[in-house]
XYZ file of C-alpha atoms in Angstrom:
417
model
C -16.315 13.350 -51.875
C -19.821 12.912 -53.301
C -19.990 12.293 -57.042
C -23.773 12.655 -57.305
C -23.879 16.291 -58.422
C -20.771 16.312 -60.575
C -21.209 16.648 -64.373
C -20.186 13.714 -66.564
C -16.928 14.112 -68.469
C -15.040 12.039 -71.039
C -11.960 10.385 -69.518
C -9.106 8.124 -70.471
C -7.264 6.609 -67.498
C -4.463 4.078 -67.578
C -0.768 3.325 -67.640
C 1.697 2.510 -70.380
C 5.302 1.694 -71.200
C 6.199 5.379 -70.730
C 6.176 5.251 -66.920
C 5.367 1.636 -66.016
C 7.904 -1.142 -66.504
C 6.964 -4.604 -67.728
C 6.373 -5.916 -64.196
C 3.978 -3.120 -63.229
C 2.154 -3.325 -66.569
C 1.780 -7.033 -65.974
C 0.097 -6.377 -62.618
C -2.470 -4.096 -64.238
C -3.137 -6.202 -67.338
C -6.711 -7.449 -67.706
C -7.715 -10.891 -68.929
C -10.513 -11.083 -71.505
C -12.853 -12.452 -68.850
C -12.057 -9.608 -66.456
C -12.507 -7.058 -69.236
C -16.034 -8.410 -69.719
C -16.755 -8.365 -65.978
C -15.457 -4.789 -65.727
C -17.691 -3.597 -68.559
C -20.732 -5.388 -67.157
C -20.220 -3.746 -63.748
C -19.702 -0.348 -65.377
C -23.027 -0.766 -67.173
C -24.760 -1.766 -63.940
C -23.344 1.363 -62.278
C -24.886 3.502 -65.032
C -21.620 4.402 -66.769
C -22.559 4.968 -70.419
C -19.950 4.894 -73.159
C -16.938 2.874 -71.981
C -14.398 0.402 -73.382
C -11.234 -1.269 -72.090
C -7.885 -1.724 -73.834
C -5.272 -4.086 -72.385
C -2.107 -4.912 -74.357
C 1.525 -5.691 -73.595
C 2.340 -1.966 -73.639
C -0.684 -0.401 -71.944
C -3.876 -0.937 -69.979
C -6.473 1.812 -70.005
C -10.177 2.567 -69.708
C -11.885 5.142 -71.903
C -15.371 6.376 -71.084
C -17.733 8.815 -69.419
C -17.674 9.346 -65.661
C -18.356 11.985 -63.042
C -14.842 11.520 -61.678
C -11.851 9.524 -63.007
C -11.768 7.487 -59.791
C -14.931 5.695 -60.968
C -12.842 4.225 -63.796
C -9.652 3.787 -61.753
C -11.481 1.760 -59.085
C -12.825 -0.583 -61.776
C -9.325 -1.052 -63.181
C -7.768 -1.889 -59.823
C -10.677 -4.173 -58.881
C -10.281 -6.394 -61.949
C -6.470 -6.362 -62.154
C -3.743 -7.208 -59.645
C -2.639 -3.589 -59.364
C -3.255 -1.247 -56.428
C -4.481 2.345 -56.380
C -1.154 3.410 -54.843
C 0.865 1.831 -57.661
C -1.520 3.277 -60.236
C -1.035 6.813 -58.933
C 2.753 6.506 -59.337
C 2.707 5.485 -63.020
C -0.674 6.537 -64.410
C -2.143 9.172 -66.696
C -5.600 10.714 -66.630
C -6.783 12.444 -69.804
C -10.002 14.478 -69.817
C -12.276 15.607 -72.674
C -10.110 16.965 -75.541
C -6.972 15.384 -74.076
C -8.724 12.003 -74.033
C -9.784 12.486 -77.662
C -6.221 13.434 -78.669
C -4.897 10.381 -76.843
C -7.100 7.982 -78.841
C -6.034 9.534 -82.144
C -2.358 9.309 -81.138
C -2.695 5.655 -80.148
C -4.489 4.598 -83.328
C -2.053 6.365 -85.649
C 1.071 4.948 -83.997
C 2.238 8.259 -82.503
C 1.892 6.899 -78.972
C 3.222 3.393 -79.620
C 6.327 2.154 -77.806
C 7.768 1.709 -81.283
C 6.805 4.840 -83.238
C 4.488 3.976 -86.114
C 3.644 0.493 -84.828
C 0.104 -0.284 -86.022
C -0.325 -3.541 -84.134
C -2.372 -1.545 -81.618
C -5.069 -0.755 -84.206
C -6.340 -4.332 -84.341
C -6.350 -4.472 -80.536
C -8.234 -1.170 -80.387
C -10.868 -2.509 -82.789
C -11.289 -5.662 -80.713
C -11.599 -3.636 -77.504
C -14.355 -1.496 -78.997
C -16.052 -4.523 -80.561
C -16.254 -6.196 -77.141
C -17.749 -3.072 -75.566
C -20.301 -2.793 -78.349
C -21.257 -6.454 -77.935
C -21.830 -5.898 -74.211
C -23.816 -2.711 -74.836
C -21.455 -0.231 -73.184
C -20.959 2.130 -76.153
C -22.953 5.186 -77.202
C -23.310 7.506 -80.221
C -20.405 9.685 -79.051
C -17.975 6.749 -78.853
C -19.302 5.287 -82.097
C -18.606 8.482 -84.041
C -15.253 9.100 -82.330
C -13.939 5.578 -82.941
C -15.098 5.704 -86.557
C -13.035 8.853 -87.171
C -10.088 7.579 -85.098
C -9.859 4.455 -87.267
C -10.236 6.476 -90.481
C -7.390 8.727 -89.339
C -5.266 5.643 -88.610
C -5.844 4.300 -92.112
C -5.085 7.665 -93.715
C -1.823 8.105 -91.787
C -0.734 4.587 -92.708
C -1.538 5.074 -96.414
C -0.342 8.663 -96.843
C 2.782 8.902 -94.680
C 5.933 6.895 -94.036
C 5.296 6.773 -90.298
C 5.365 2.981 -90.484
C 8.244 2.755 -92.964
C 10.261 -0.374 -92.354
C 8.655 -3.307 -90.605
C 8.735 -2.697 -86.892
C 6.519 -4.238 -84.224
C 7.091 -6.386 -81.176
C 6.438 -9.462 -83.329
C 8.951 -8.279 -85.925
C 11.470 -7.008 -83.368
C 11.733 -10.554 -81.990
C 12.764 -11.839 -85.426
C 15.123 -8.925 -85.981
C 16.769 -9.706 -82.646
C 17.282 -13.329 -83.711
C 18.740 -12.232 -87.057
C 21.093 -9.760 -85.360
C 22.289 -11.933 -82.475
C 21.983 -15.636 -83.353
C 24.685 -17.151 -85.529
C 23.385 -19.508 -88.232
C 19.794 -18.661 -87.177
C 18.298 -20.291 -90.292
C 19.390 -23.726 -89.037
C 18.309 -23.362 -85.415
C 15.347 -25.265 -84.017
C 12.658 -22.707 -83.084
C 9.774 -23.444 -80.728
C 6.849 -20.993 -80.598
C 4.691 -21.483 -77.509
C 1.318 -19.706 -77.638
C -0.683 -18.717 -80.716
C -2.402 -15.473 -79.813
C -2.187 -12.567 -82.268
C 1.425 -11.771 -81.358
C 2.404 -15.455 -81.540
C 0.840 -15.800 -84.979
C 2.483 -12.606 -86.246
C 5.867 -13.682 -84.881
C 5.598 -17.020 -86.664
C 4.543 -15.318 -89.914
C 7.495 -12.917 -89.654
C 9.857 -15.823 -89.000
C 8.643 -17.500 -92.199
C 8.775 -14.275 -94.206
C 12.081 -12.782 -93.072
C 14.195 -15.908 -92.560
C 14.756 -19.176 -94.392
C 14.281 -21.183 -91.203
C 11.749 -23.973 -91.679
C 12.558 -25.882 -88.507
C 9.658 -24.308 -86.599
C 7.468 -26.089 -84.057
C 4.242 -24.744 -82.560
C 2.756 -25.629 -79.193
C -0.590 -24.247 -78.062
C -2.930 -25.274 -75.256
C -5.794 -25.426 -77.763
C -4.554 -27.948 -80.323
C -7.293 -27.164 -82.873
C -6.168 -23.546 -83.108
C -2.578 -24.582 -83.842
C -3.709 -27.154 -86.428
C -5.782 -24.493 -88.171
C -2.710 -22.251 -88.377
C -0.593 -25.165 -89.621
C -3.035 -25.859 -92.451
C -2.499 -22.330 -93.782
C 1.257 -22.218 -93.109
C 2.614 -25.574 -94.274
C 6.232 -24.955 -93.200
C 5.523 -25.344 -89.490
C 4.951 -28.407 -87.329
C 2.355 -28.641 -84.555
C 3.031 -30.671 -81.412
C 0.566 -31.469 -78.640
C 0.796 -29.406 -75.437
C 1.606 -32.528 -73.420
C 5.015 -32.624 -75.153
C 5.953 -29.041 -74.167
C 8.885 -29.947 -71.887
C 10.341 -32.357 -74.443
C 10.117 -29.709 -77.186
C 11.759 -27.071 -74.956
C 14.631 -29.495 -74.352
C 15.131 -29.830 -78.116
C 14.846 -26.129 -78.998
C 17.625 -23.631 -79.631
C 15.223 -20.681 -79.595
C 11.996 -20.504 -77.549
C 9.452 -17.744 -78.257
C 6.766 -17.502 -75.580
C 3.513 -15.694 -76.342
C 1.025 -17.172 -73.892
C -1.783 -15.263 -72.194
C -1.525 -16.575 -68.655
C -1.552 -14.447 -65.527
C 1.197 -16.645 -64.045
C 4.451 -18.011 -65.554
C 4.004 -20.844 -68.067
C 7.704 -21.598 -68.548
C 9.564 -22.598 -65.376
C 13.090 -23.755 -64.498
C 11.667 -27.287 -64.352
C 10.939 -27.109 -68.090
C 14.614 -26.606 -68.934
C 17.272 -29.220 -69.537
C 20.394 -28.582 -67.476
C 23.336 -27.432 -69.541
C 21.328 -26.531 -72.667
C 22.063 -23.175 -74.267
C 18.939 -21.405 -75.364
C 17.587 -17.995 -76.365
C 14.173 -17.379 -74.787
C 12.105 -14.439 -76.017
C 9.111 -13.641 -73.803
C 6.461 -11.624 -75.673
C 3.793 -12.190 -73.017
C 2.181 -9.602 -70.797
C 2.423 -10.182 -67.897
C 5.714 -12.036 -68.378
C 5.068 -15.773 -68.736
C 8.657 -16.962 -68.310
C 9.616 -17.279 -64.656
C 12.328 -14.687 -63.937
C 14.346 -17.397 -62.142
C 15.004 -18.922 -65.574
C 17.303 -15.993 -66.359
C 19.847 -17.189 -63.792
C 20.238 -20.604 -65.428
C 23.627 -21.148 -67.170
C 23.394 -20.866 -70.945
C 19.988 -19.162 -70.909
C 19.518 -15.751 -72.519
C 16.083 -14.299 -71.592
C 14.725 -11.276 -73.480
C 11.417 -9.439 -72.796
C 9.349 -6.876 -74.743
C 11.070 -3.863 -73.159
C 14.497 -5.077 -74.285
C 13.215 -5.796 -77.798
C 12.065 -2.217 -78.287
C 15.675 -1.024 -78.094
C 16.661 -2.672 -81.372
C 14.305 -0.590 -83.483
C 16.238 2.677 -83.276
C 17.461 2.324 -86.871
C 14.028 3.018 -88.322
C 12.815 5.523 -85.754
C 14.633 8.605 -87.086
C 13.014 8.217 -90.510
C 9.631 7.903 -88.874
C 10.099 10.951 -86.653
C 10.294 13.164 -89.737
C 6.757 12.014 -90.640
C 5.167 13.149 -87.367
C 4.093 16.645 -88.598
C 2.357 15.107 -91.614
C 0.579 12.579 -89.404
C -0.507 15.327 -87.012
C -1.913 17.314 -89.928
C -4.072 14.344 -90.951
C -5.188 13.794 -87.356
C -6.192 17.458 -87.051
C -8.519 17.081 -90.031
C -10.386 14.187 -88.425
C -10.448 15.857 -85.007
C -12.027 18.947 -86.574
C -14.611 16.736 -88.241
C -15.466 15.261 -84.850
C -15.693 18.712 -83.254
C -18.037 19.831 -86.056
C -20.196 16.770 -85.386
C -20.335 17.551 -81.662
C -21.260 21.182 -82.359
C -23.903 20.044 -84.821
C -25.447 17.757 -82.188
C -25.538 20.712 -79.796
C -27.029 23.376 -82.051
C -29.484 21.448 -84.247
C -32.016 20.892 -81.406
C -31.623 24.576 -80.431
C -32.166 25.769 -84.003
C -35.226 23.529 -84.345
C -36.599 24.800 -81.025
C -36.020 28.409 -82.123
C -37.783 27.739 -85.419
C -40.767 26.176 -83.634
C -40.956 29.156 -81.265
C -40.906 31.621 -84.180
C -43.563 29.609 -86.011
C -45.776 29.732 -82.903
C -45.384 33.525 -82.814
C -46.111 33.600 -86.574
C -49.279 31.541 -86.115
C -50.553 33.734 -83.234
C -49.891 36.995 -85.094
C -51.473 35.862 -88.380
C -54.476 34.546 -86.450
C -54.752 37.844 -84.571
C -54.519 40.029 -87.708
C -56.864 37.859 -89.744
C -59.561 38.496 -87.115
C -58.865 42.237 -86.830
C -58.264 43.198 -90.475
C -60.898 42.665 -93.133
C -59.574 40.983 -96.291
C -56.267 40.181 -94.546
C -54.124 38.163 -96.972
C -53.148 35.148 -94.855
C -51.305 33.434 -97.703
C -49.134 36.480 -98.399
C -48.449 36.983 -94.681
C -47.369 33.326 -94.298
C -45.065 33.622 -97.308
C -43.340 36.761 -95.993
C -43.026 35.554 -92.397
C -41.777 32.110 -93.475
C -38.936 33.837 -95.317
C -38.182 35.921 -92.230
C -38.107 32.792 -90.021
C -35.783 31.061 -92.473
C -33.406 34.041 -92.543
C -33.347 34.335 -88.752
C -32.587 30.640 -88.219
C -29.962 30.642 -90.997
C -28.253 33.617 -89.376
C -28.339 31.846 -86.014
C -26.674 28.762 -87.542
C -23.951 30.933 -89.101
C -23.337 32.534 -85.726
C -23.061 29.156 -83.978
C -20.598 27.899 -86.604
C -18.281 30.885 -86.138
C -14.969 29.869 -84.547
C -15.193 32.672 -81.962
C -18.703 31.712 -80.839
C -19.316 30.039 -77.501
C -22.030 27.621 -78.605
C -23.278 26.841 -75.087
C -23.472 30.519 -74.126
C -25.299 31.524 -77.318
C -27.813 28.686 -76.962
C -28.483 29.693 -73.352
C -29.149 33.309 -74.381
C -31.544 32.306 -77.177
C -33.255 29.849 -74.832
C -33.969 32.605 -72.304
C -35.148 35.102 -74.923
C -37.548 32.691 -76.613
C -38.442 30.654 -73.516
C -36.929 27.430 -74.825
C -35.925 26.057 -71.410
C -38.227 23.063 -71.718
C -36.846 21.923 -75.032
C -33.968 19.438 -75.299
C -31.163 21.606 -76.626
């Protein structure tokens, strides 16, 4: 199939927790470096307006393409997933559906845990990276601006996020619910990405445990965190195995594409709770079979949040009402971008007719009042263009069809409308 003559459309292609389990999502996750490479190649291919989002719950590409396969092929090229696997678990949203999808993500309606706003920061970072690499356009800029405003409004004006629920919090809630005497257990947090930091903050806020050790490959990053949060202790990465041996609870939040915690890290006979918040999973699955080891991943954590979900569900209509307001604002902006050039072109065409007719009559009629004629015809031009704008703004108007008709009548084909 040739894509050369196909019109460009706005797409969102990807996979999420809804149909893809943690293993499949892990295969399609994109490292930061691969996200950059993907965007650079997209730009070289002439794809304008594109960004990539890759989190523990979803990986997706949003942008303009002639066919969704242009975006799907980029995703499979820079991840470890195949086209066949993608087809089985994916979604492809086009135009208005893609717009709706972004609003639902940013407001927490499409989160694995309803109302979870952790995605908003990740969405901002994804767009920021695309902007830095020059793969955004005016359409995406305006859309993302309104999407983020809608997110803020839903958070401030509804109870969709009532109760503290996120993957980072769910890990702490799981510890509170299942670990006896959790305040006196030795906790080791391995990996200080955003989720690792948030998990540590939640541990400090929601428990009295102050026996917390941090290990991170980049020591400076951990020390910087320690300076702000005095109740934690930083240990060099070289001591990882020793610290795992001493821990009662291990929380893993590393960003590797391969397991970072192996059976060889464990001490035989030790009982330990291991919570793996990484995507793809960074704790070798073989660890689960070790005696005394309880291994929990992000999918299992989501099950403990049911207590707050029912309250949040009641807030969905209110959130959707807010979203609709911002979507309408975006639609108005799109319509405005379509009809303003057409209105200006129509006005210029009418002014050309005005100029020719006044010039003609001033030569034919003695004492022709040019000033009066200009005044009257200017008012007529203004009324015609105003009426045209009103027509284009009418809900029942097909903007494209009306612009095409006016273009043919007034010979505006050569103008950019």
